[in-house]
């Protein structure tokens, strides 16, 4: 998502991405159920800034780079350590209890704790704050191909979203080393309609989507099929006395518009700024995180509104913008990640 660039620049890692083999992503395109391919939505047509060019990253490599960057800037990094629980002093979180690589356990104390446990959502589960999004009850089934078809020119690194029946879609994401990530998202009743075998589901849907089938037929599937469910959720709160939540530990939204990395990085940046001010003031109470919560909730809600519109079979973005052309810029702002602004008219 283009507006991820600003956090990456602040972290000092944009040059790493420029030097990397990660394909450049200039656009997103959509394929209708009938196979009609939209004109690519080129970010540079509406954003006159360097952030209009993004990258398709392998998450493992990308995350390792971010970890190394943190280490190089003075963070103490411990790998192979799993957080088992938090340590409380009354209602205040004062540290974490961890399992160590040697099979032991250790208590680690801190002035503030950040829950970055992702979809494990350690603290929102612990405190009963986690809420599933019943309107976005989806399942994802995906794999990877080597040697699959890529579009020419600027579109080589484009993300393609291909509609499937019954409120679903395929993603097609080119990665480096001639690998493409291919996955289908749909409602459980649709994807599990005649089998629960992930391989059969995946191949059935690939065969049924002409654009996807045409692109993968020349490639070779090189990874097992994976499945994940309980797709979208959020936490009722984003922090308490002595702690806060970031990224997927706070909320996860259907990845239709590739919001995951953006929300993770942006929430991490905002949480860091909030904690910096709180520690300087020697006040890491729950109230310190209220503004952070409101901004993150606003961002997730803004993205969610467009995701729900996509899944509404009676809704058309084209018709909507024809009727309300004055809202075009706000739709674009949401799609590129400029969501920490007033989007009330939408």
Tab-separated table of C-alpha atoms in Angstrom:
chain	number	residue	atom	x	y	z
A	1	UNK	CA	0.000	0.000	0.000
A	2	UNK	CA	1.608	3.306	-1.098
A	3	UNK	CA	1.361	5.178	2.197
A	4	UNK	CA	3.445	2.480	3.888
A	5	UNK	CA	6.402	4.297	2.304
A	6	UNK	CA	6.382	7.058	4.912
A	7	UNK	CA	6.876	4.691	7.837
A	8	UNK	CA	9.510	2.742	5.903
A	9	UNK	CA	11.352	5.980	5.156
A	10	UNK	CA	11.260	6.951	8.818
A	11	UNK	CA	12.715	3.546	9.690
A	12	UNK	CA	15.466	4.057	7.130
A	13	UNK	CA	14.758	0.928	5.077
A	14	UNK	CA	13.540	2.315	1.740
A	15	UNK	CA	17.041	1.963	0.271
A	16	UNK	CA	17.022	-1.739	1.202
A	17	UNK	CA	13.822	-2.168	-0.786
A	18	UNK	CA	15.260	-0.245	-3.734
A	19	UNK	CA	18.283	-2.566	-3.787
A	20	UNK	CA	16.259	-5.727	-3.294
A	21	UNK	CA	14.986	-8.136	-5.930
A	22	UNK	CA	11.390	-7.444	-4.850
A	23	UNK	CA	9.192	-6.667	-7.874
A	24	UNK	CA	8.031	-3.076	-8.039
A	25	UNK	CA	4.294	-2.649	-7.697
A	26	UNK	CA	2.859	0.234	-9.679
A	27	UNK	CA	-0.778	-0.767	-9.748
A	28	UNK	CA	-3.737	-2.933	-8.855
A	29	UNK	CA	-6.123	-4.388	-11.410
A	30	UNK	CA	-9.447	-6.199	-11.161
A	31	UNK	CA	-10.931	-9.085	-13.144
A	32	UNK	CA	-14.708	-9.517	-13.246
A	33	UNK	CA	-16.516	-12.835	-12.846
A	34	UNK	CA	-16.971	-12.836	-16.631
A	35	UNK	CA	-13.209	-12.438	-17.124
A	36	UNK	CA	-13.184	-8.779	-18.092
A	37	UNK	CA	-9.914	-7.159	-16.996
A	38	UNK	CA	-10.053	-3.584	-15.739
A	39	UNK	CA	-7.596	-0.908	-16.668
A	40	UNK	CA	-4.826	-1.035	-14.058
A	41	UNK	CA	-5.146	1.501	-11.265
A	42	UNK	CA	-1.707	3.116	-11.426
A	43	UNK	CA	-0.830	4.806	-8.154
A	44	UNK	CA	1.306	7.443	-9.894
A	45	UNK	CA	-1.736	8.741	-11.763
A	46	UNK	CA	-3.131	10.140	-8.530
A	47	UNK	CA	-0.078	10.325	-6.238
A	48	UNK	CA	2.702	12.666	-7.301
A	49	UNK	CA	5.194	11.314	-4.808
A	50	UNK	CA	7.851	8.626	-4.590
A	51	UNK	CA	5.465	6.514	-2.502
A	52	UNK	CA	3.477	5.760	-5.675
A	53	UNK	CA	5.917	2.894	-6.333
A	54	UNK	CA	5.720	0.065	-3.798
A	55	UNK	CA	7.148	-3.468	-3.636
A	56	UNK	CA	5.857	-7.038	-3.518
A	57	UNK	CA	7.714	-8.598	-0.597
A	58	UNK	CA	8.260	-12.038	0.857
A	59	UNK	CA	7.085	-11.515	4.411
A	60	UNK	CA	9.812	-13.704	5.923
A	61	UNK	CA	12.585	-11.687	4.261
A	62	UNK	CA	10.852	-8.387	4.897
A	63	UNK	CA	10.271	-9.121	8.579
A	64	UNK	CA	13.872	-10.300	9.014
A	65	UNK	CA	15.087	-7.059	7.441
A	66	UNK	CA	12.975	-5.015	9.855
A	67	UNK	CA	14.321	-7.029	12.789
A	68	UNK	CA	17.912	-6.520	11.649
A	69	UNK	CA	17.208	-2.815	11.229
A	70	UNK	CA	15.910	-2.596	14.796
A	71	UNK	CA	18.986	-4.462	16.065
A	72	UNK	CA	21.313	-2.119	14.175
A	73	UNK	CA	19.629	0.862	15.821
A	74	UNK	CA	20.163	-0.447	19.348
A	75	UNK	CA	17.277	-2.800	20.080
A	76	UNK	CA	18.169	-5.919	22.060
A	77	UNK	CA	16.813	-8.840	20.026
A	78	UNK	CA	16.081	-12.269	21.512
A	79	UNK	CA	15.013	-14.972	19.057
A	80	UNK	CA	13.595	-18.380	19.877
A	81	UNK	CA	11.833	-16.902	22.914
A	82	UNK	CA	8.058	-17.325	23.244
A	83	UNK	CA	5.898	-15.115	25.443
A	84	UNK	CA	3.665	-17.273	27.639
A	85	UNK	CA	1.899	-14.608	29.696
A	86	UNK	CA	2.167	-11.127	31.132
A	87	UNK	CA	3.200	-10.249	34.671
A	88	UNK	CA	0.778	-8.028	36.543
A	89	UNK	CA	1.102	-5.828	39.589
A	90	UNK	CA	-2.529	-5.264	40.461
A	91	UNK	CA	-4.174	-3.969	37.273
A	92	UNK	CA	-0.883	-2.905	35.723
A	93	UNK	CA	1.199	-4.994	33.323
A	94	UNK	CA	4.843	-4.811	34.389
A	95	UNK	CA	6.509	-7.485	32.261
A	96	UNK	CA	6.242	-10.805	30.485
A	97	UNK	CA	6.903	-14.445	31.309
A	98	UNK	CA	8.737	-16.200	28.490
A	99	UNK	CA	9.826	-19.685	27.484
A	100	UNK	CA	13.508	-19.767	26.560
A	101	UNK	CA	15.250	-21.876	23.882
A	102	UNK	CA	16.845	-24.117	26.530
A	103	UNK	CA	13.410	-25.213	27.765
A	104	UNK	CA	13.362	-22.946	30.777
A	105	UNK	CA	11.312	-19.880	31.615
A	106	UNK	CA	12.174	-16.353	32.602
A	107	UNK	CA	10.434	-13.229	33.873
A	108	UNK	CA	11.289	-10.031	32.011
A	109	UNK	CA	10.226	-6.709	33.523
A	110	UNK	CA	9.675	-3.472	31.617
A	111	UNK	CA	8.211	0.005	32.034
A	112	UNK	CA	5.873	-0.774	29.142
A	113	UNK	CA	4.884	-3.910	27.228
A	114	UNK	CA	3.876	-3.980	23.559
A	115	UNK	CA	1.741	-6.885	22.365
A	116	UNK	CA	2.936	-7.643	18.838
A	117	UNK	CA	1.810	-11.290	18.896
A	118	UNK	CA	-0.108	-10.947	15.635
A	119	UNK	CA	-3.161	-13.096	15.086
A	120	UNK	CA	-2.386	-14.997	18.295
A	121	UNK	CA	-3.684	-11.818	19.955
A	122	UNK	CA	-2.256	-12.737	23.343
A	123	UNK	CA	-3.659	-9.896	25.417
A	124	UNK	CA	-6.983	-9.270	23.680
A	125	UNK	CA	-7.742	-12.980	24.146
A	126	UNK	CA	-6.523	-12.914	27.743
A	127	UNK	CA	-8.750	-9.986	28.660
A	128	UNK	CA	-11.724	-11.058	26.546
A	129	UNK	CA	-11.535	-8.081	24.197
A	130	UNK	CA	-11.274	-9.933	20.885
A	131	UNK	CA	-14.351	-9.747	18.652
A	132	UNK	CA	-14.782	-11.569	15.357
A	133	UNK	CA	-16.332	-9.697	12.460
A	134	UNK	CA	-19.435	-11.719	11.570
A	135	UNK	CA	-19.955	-9.751	8.347
A	136	UNK	CA	-16.513	-10.758	7.104
A	137	UNK	CA	-16.558	-14.449	7.939
A	138	UNK	CA	-14.166	-15.678	5.258
A	139	UNK	CA	-11.759	-18.519	4.568
A	140	UNK	CA	-8.552	-18.212	2.539
A	141	UNK	CA	-6.919	-21.061	0.597
A	142	UNK	CA	-3.593	-20.387	-1.112
A	143	UNK	CA	-0.319	-21.670	-2.523
A	144	UNK	CA	2.692	-20.577	-4.595
A	145	UNK	CA	3.659	-21.158	-8.225
A	146	UNK	CA	6.983	-20.954	-10.011
A	147	UNK	CA	7.084	-19.960	-13.662
A	148	UNK	CA	3.506	-18.698	-13.797
A	149	UNK	CA	2.555	-16.001	-16.268
A	150	UNK	CA	3.365	-12.371	-15.567
A	151	UNK	CA	1.914	-9.406	-17.376
A	152	UNK	CA	4.340	-7.243	-19.376
A	153	UNK	CA	5.915	-3.890	-18.593
A	154	UNK	CA	4.767	-1.920	-15.567
A	155	UNK	CA	2.102	-4.542	-14.876
A	156	UNK	CA	4.648	-7.296	-14.165
A	157	UNK	CA	4.481	-6.595	-10.436
A	158	UNK	CA	0.809	-5.641	-10.256
A	159	UNK	CA	-1.547	-7.168	-7.720
A	160	UNK	CA	-4.565	-8.665	-9.471
A	161	UNK	CA	-7.901	-9.182	-7.730
A	162	UNK	CA	-10.167	-11.588	-9.635
A	163	UNK	CA	-13.781	-11.922	-8.564
A	164	UNK	CA	-15.311	-15.337	-7.896
A	165	UNK	CA	-19.026	-16.074	-7.286
A	166	UNK	CA	-20.685	-15.754	-3.900
A	167	UNK	CA	-18.731	-12.801	-2.529
A	168	UNK	CA	-15.217	-14.076	-3.079
A	169	UNK	CA	-12.006	-13.231	-4.891
A	170	UNK	CA	-8.573	-14.460	-5.965
A	171	UNK	CA	-5.313	-12.677	-5.322
A	172	UNK	CA	-2.426	-12.978	-7.760
A	173	UNK	CA	0.787	-11.441	-6.410
A	174	UNK	CA	4.118	-11.710	-8.278
A	175	UNK	CA	7.160	-12.154	-6.033
A	176	UNK	CA	10.856	-12.380	-6.812
A	177	UNK	CA	12.639	-15.552	-7.978
A	178	UNK	CA	9.828	-16.203	-10.477
A	179	UNK	CA	7.343	-17.053	-7.701
A	180	UNK	CA	3.696	-15.974	-7.621
A	181	UNK	CA	1.388	-16.111	-4.597
A	182	UNK	CA	-2.098	-17.279	-5.585
A	183	UNK	CA	-5.010	-17.510	-3.177
A	184	UNK	CA	-8.774	-17.536	-3.049
A	185	UNK	CA	-10.919	-15.927	-0.346
A	186	UNK	CA	-14.579	-16.809	0.110
A	187	UNK	CA	-17.360	-17.617	2.512
A	188	UNK	CA	-17.091	-21.050	4.159
A	189	UNK	CA	-20.396	-22.207	2.698
A	190	UNK	CA	-19.110	-21.501	-0.802
A	191	UNK	CA	-15.578	-22.869	-0.539
A	192	UNK	CA	-16.621	-25.951	1.477
A	193	UNK	CA	-19.732	-26.667	-0.587
A	194	UNK	CA	-18.662	-30.112	-1.791
A	195	UNK	CA	-15.393	-30.921	-0.002
A	196	UNK	CA	-13.184	-29.803	2.858
A	197	UNK	CA	-9.987	-30.978	1.177
A	198	UNK	CA	-7.845	-27.829	0.694
A	199	UNK	CA	-6.146	-29.200	-2.426
A	200	UNK	CA	-9.433	-30.052	-4.113
A	201	UNK	CA	-10.934	-26.687	-3.157
A	202	UNK	CA	-7.942	-24.782	-4.482
A	203	UNK	CA	-7.749	-26.650	-7.786
A	204	UNK	CA	-11.524	-26.419	-8.290
A	205	UNK	CA	-11.450	-22.647	-7.883
A	206	UNK	CA	-8.363	-22.219	-10.078
A	207	UNK	CA	-10.067	-24.185	-12.851
A	208	UNK	CA	-13.240	-22.114	-12.491
A	209	UNK	CA	-11.514	-18.724	-12.819
A	210	UNK	CA	-10.392	-18.338	-16.422
A	211	UNK	CA	-7.916	-15.497	-15.804
A	212	UNK	CA	-6.217	-17.290	-12.903
A	213	UNK	CA	-6.125	-20.617	-14.736
A	214	UNK	CA	-4.604	-18.988	-17.813
A	215	UNK	CA	-1.861	-17.431	-15.696
A	216	UNK	CA	-0.912	-20.481	-13.597
A	217	UNK	CA	-1.222	-23.243	-16.216
A	218	UNK	CA	2.305	-22.623	-17.501
A	219	UNK	CA	3.732	-22.699	-13.965
A	220	UNK	CA	4.382	-25.358	-11.338
A	221	UNK	CA	2.857	-25.370	-7.869
A	222	UNK	CA	5.831	-25.404	-5.493
A	223	UNK	CA	4.264	-25.161	-2.023
A	224	UNK	CA	1.516	-27.082	-0.207
A	225	UNK	CA	-1.942	-25.547	-0.126
A	226	UNK	CA	-2.555	-23.567	3.049
A	227	UNK	CA	-5.834	-22.616	4.743
A	228	UNK	CA	-6.785	-20.027	7.314
A	229	UNK	CA	-10.135	-18.964	8.721
A	230	UNK	CA	-11.629	-16.554	11.269
A	231	UNK	CA	-10.374	-13.868	8.996
A	232	UNK	CA	-11.414	-10.498	10.419
A	233	UNK	CA	-11.523	-9.339	14.021
A	234	UNK	CA	-10.688	-6.409	16.273
A	235	UNK	CA	-10.005	-5.748	19.924
A	236	UNK	CA	-12.416	-3.660	21.992
A	237	UNK	CA	-9.425	-1.871	23.494
A	238	UNK	CA	-5.901	-1.120	22.363
A	239	UNK	CA	-4.163	-0.855	25.706
A	240	UNK	CA	-4.267	-0.725	29.461
A	241	UNK	CA	-2.058	0.304	32.332
A	242	UNK	CA	1.477	-0.474	31.222
A	243	UNK	CA	0.767	-1.992	27.808
A	244	UNK	CA	-0.619	-1.519	24.307
A	245	UNK	CA	-1.436	-3.599	21.222
A	246	UNK	CA	-0.053	-3.157	17.694
A	247	UNK	CA	-0.764	-4.649	14.275
A	248	UNK	CA	-2.751	-7.873	14.086
A	249	UNK	CA	-2.732	-8.122	17.870
A	250	UNK	CA	-5.251	-5.258	17.733
A	251	UNK	CA	-7.131	-5.961	14.504
A	252	UNK	CA	-7.003	-7.978	11.315
A	253	UNK	CA	-9.043	-7.042	8.273
A	254	UNK	CA	-9.818	-8.986	5.128
A	255	UNK	CA	-6.679	-8.467	2.972
A	256	UNK	CA	-8.606	-7.409	-0.140
A	257	UNK	CA	-6.810	-4.060	-0.357
A	258	UNK	CA	-3.446	-5.241	1.040
A	259	UNK	CA	-3.884	-3.313	4.279
A	260	UNK	CA	-2.099	-5.743	6.615
A	261	UNK	CA	1.511	-4.539	6.385
A	262	UNK	CA	0.390	-0.913	6.276
A	263	UNK	CA	-1.704	-1.197	9.438
A	264	UNK	CA	1.001	-3.189	11.215
A	265	UNK	CA	3.763	-0.705	10.444
A	266	UNK	CA	1.654	2.398	10.960
A	267	UNK	CA	0.269	1.152	14.262
A	268	UNK	CA	3.797	0.302	15.379
A	269	UNK	CA	4.946	3.805	14.504
A	270	UNK	CA	2.015	5.445	16.283
A	271	UNK	CA	2.384	3.210	19.331
A	272	UNK	CA	6.103	4.032	19.523
A	273	UNK	CA	5.393	7.764	19.445
A	274	UNK	CA	2.683	7.350	22.079
A	275	UNK	CA	4.946	5.289	24.331
A	276	UNK	CA	7.847	7.694	23.892
A	277	UNK	CA	5.714	10.568	25.176
A	278	UNK	CA	4.239	8.416	27.947
A	279	UNK	CA	7.642	7.277	29.202
A	280	UNK	CA	8.976	10.829	29.185
A	281	UNK	CA	5.976	11.837	31.288
A	282	UNK	CA	6.418	8.777	33.513
A	283	UNK	CA	2.768	7.928	32.856
A	284	UNK	CA	1.968	4.723	30.967
A	285	UNK	CA	-1.631	4.503	32.120
A	286	UNK	CA	-4.463	3.285	29.900
A	287	UNK	CA	-5.672	6.810	29.143
A	288	UNK	CA	-2.429	7.532	27.311
A	289	UNK	CA	-3.509	5.184	24.516
A	290	UNK	CA	-6.965	6.655	23.848
A	291	UNK	CA	-5.945	8.882	20.937
A	292	UNK	CA	-3.911	6.037	19.440
A	293	UNK	CA	-6.964	3.772	19.732
A	294	UNK	CA	-9.257	6.290	18.059
A	295	UNK	CA	-6.898	6.760	15.106
A	296	UNK	CA	-6.392	3.034	14.579
A	297	UNK	CA	-10.106	2.324	14.873
A	298	UNK	CA	-10.807	5.079	12.343
A	299	UNK	CA	-8.325	3.562	9.890
A	300	UNK	CA	-9.684	0.019	10.238
A	301	UNK	CA	-13.276	1.244	9.941
A	302	UNK	CA	-12.453	3.226	6.793
A	303	UNK	CA	-10.863	0.222	5.099
A	304	UNK	CA	-13.674	-2.041	6.292
A	305	UNK	CA	-16.290	0.185	4.660
A	306	UNK	CA	-14.694	-0.342	1.241
A	307	UNK	CA	-14.235	-4.073	1.833
A	308	UNK	CA	-17.939	-4.464	2.655
A	309	UNK	CA	-18.837	-2.471	-0.454
A	310	UNK	CA	-16.730	-4.847	-2.559
A	311	UNK	CA	-18.599	-7.861	-1.187
A	312	UNK	CA	-22.026	-6.243	-1.718
A	313	UNK	CA	-23.199	-7.750	-5.011
A	314	UNK	CA	-25.567	-4.802	-5.550
A	315	UNK	CA	-22.778	-2.227	-5.211
A	316	UNK	CA	-20.602	-0.908	-8.020
A	317	UNK	CA	-17.641	1.395	-7.405
A	318	UNK	CA	-17.982	2.660	-10.952
A	319	UNK	CA	-21.649	3.578	-10.536
A	320	UNK	CA	-21.002	5.043	-7.087
A	321	UNK	CA	-18.301	7.372	-8.398
A	322	UNK	CA	-20.436	8.340	-11.379
A	323	UNK	CA	-23.182	9.405	-8.984
A	324	UNK	CA	-20.824	11.002	-6.444
A	325	UNK	CA	-17.765	12.194	-8.396
A	326	UNK	CA	-16.870	14.569	-5.567
A	327	UNK	CA	-15.986	11.519	-3.430
A	328	UNK	CA	-13.450	10.098	-5.895
A	329	UNK	CA	-10.465	11.570	-4.066
A	330	UNK	CA	-11.649	10.144	-0.734
A	331	UNK	CA	-12.004	6.659	-2.230
A	332	UNK	CA	-8.500	6.951	-3.668
A	333	UNK	CA	-7.173	8.203	-0.322
A	334	UNK	CA	-8.554	5.097	1.362
A	335	UNK	CA	-7.167	2.728	-1.265
A	336	UNK	CA	-3.631	4.120	-0.962
A	337	UNK	CA	-3.613	4.338	2.837
A	338	UNK	CA	-4.265	8.036	3.449
A	339	UNK	CA	-6.829	7.164	6.109
A	340	UNK	CA	-5.757	9.298	9.056
A	341	UNK	CA	-7.817	12.176	7.671
A	342	UNK	CA	-11.489	13.134	7.696
A	343	UNK	CA	-13.279	10.533	5.570
A	344	UNK	CA	-16.724	11.278	7.024
A	345	UNK	CA	-18.408	11.948	3.620
A	346	UNK	CA	-17.764	8.328	2.634
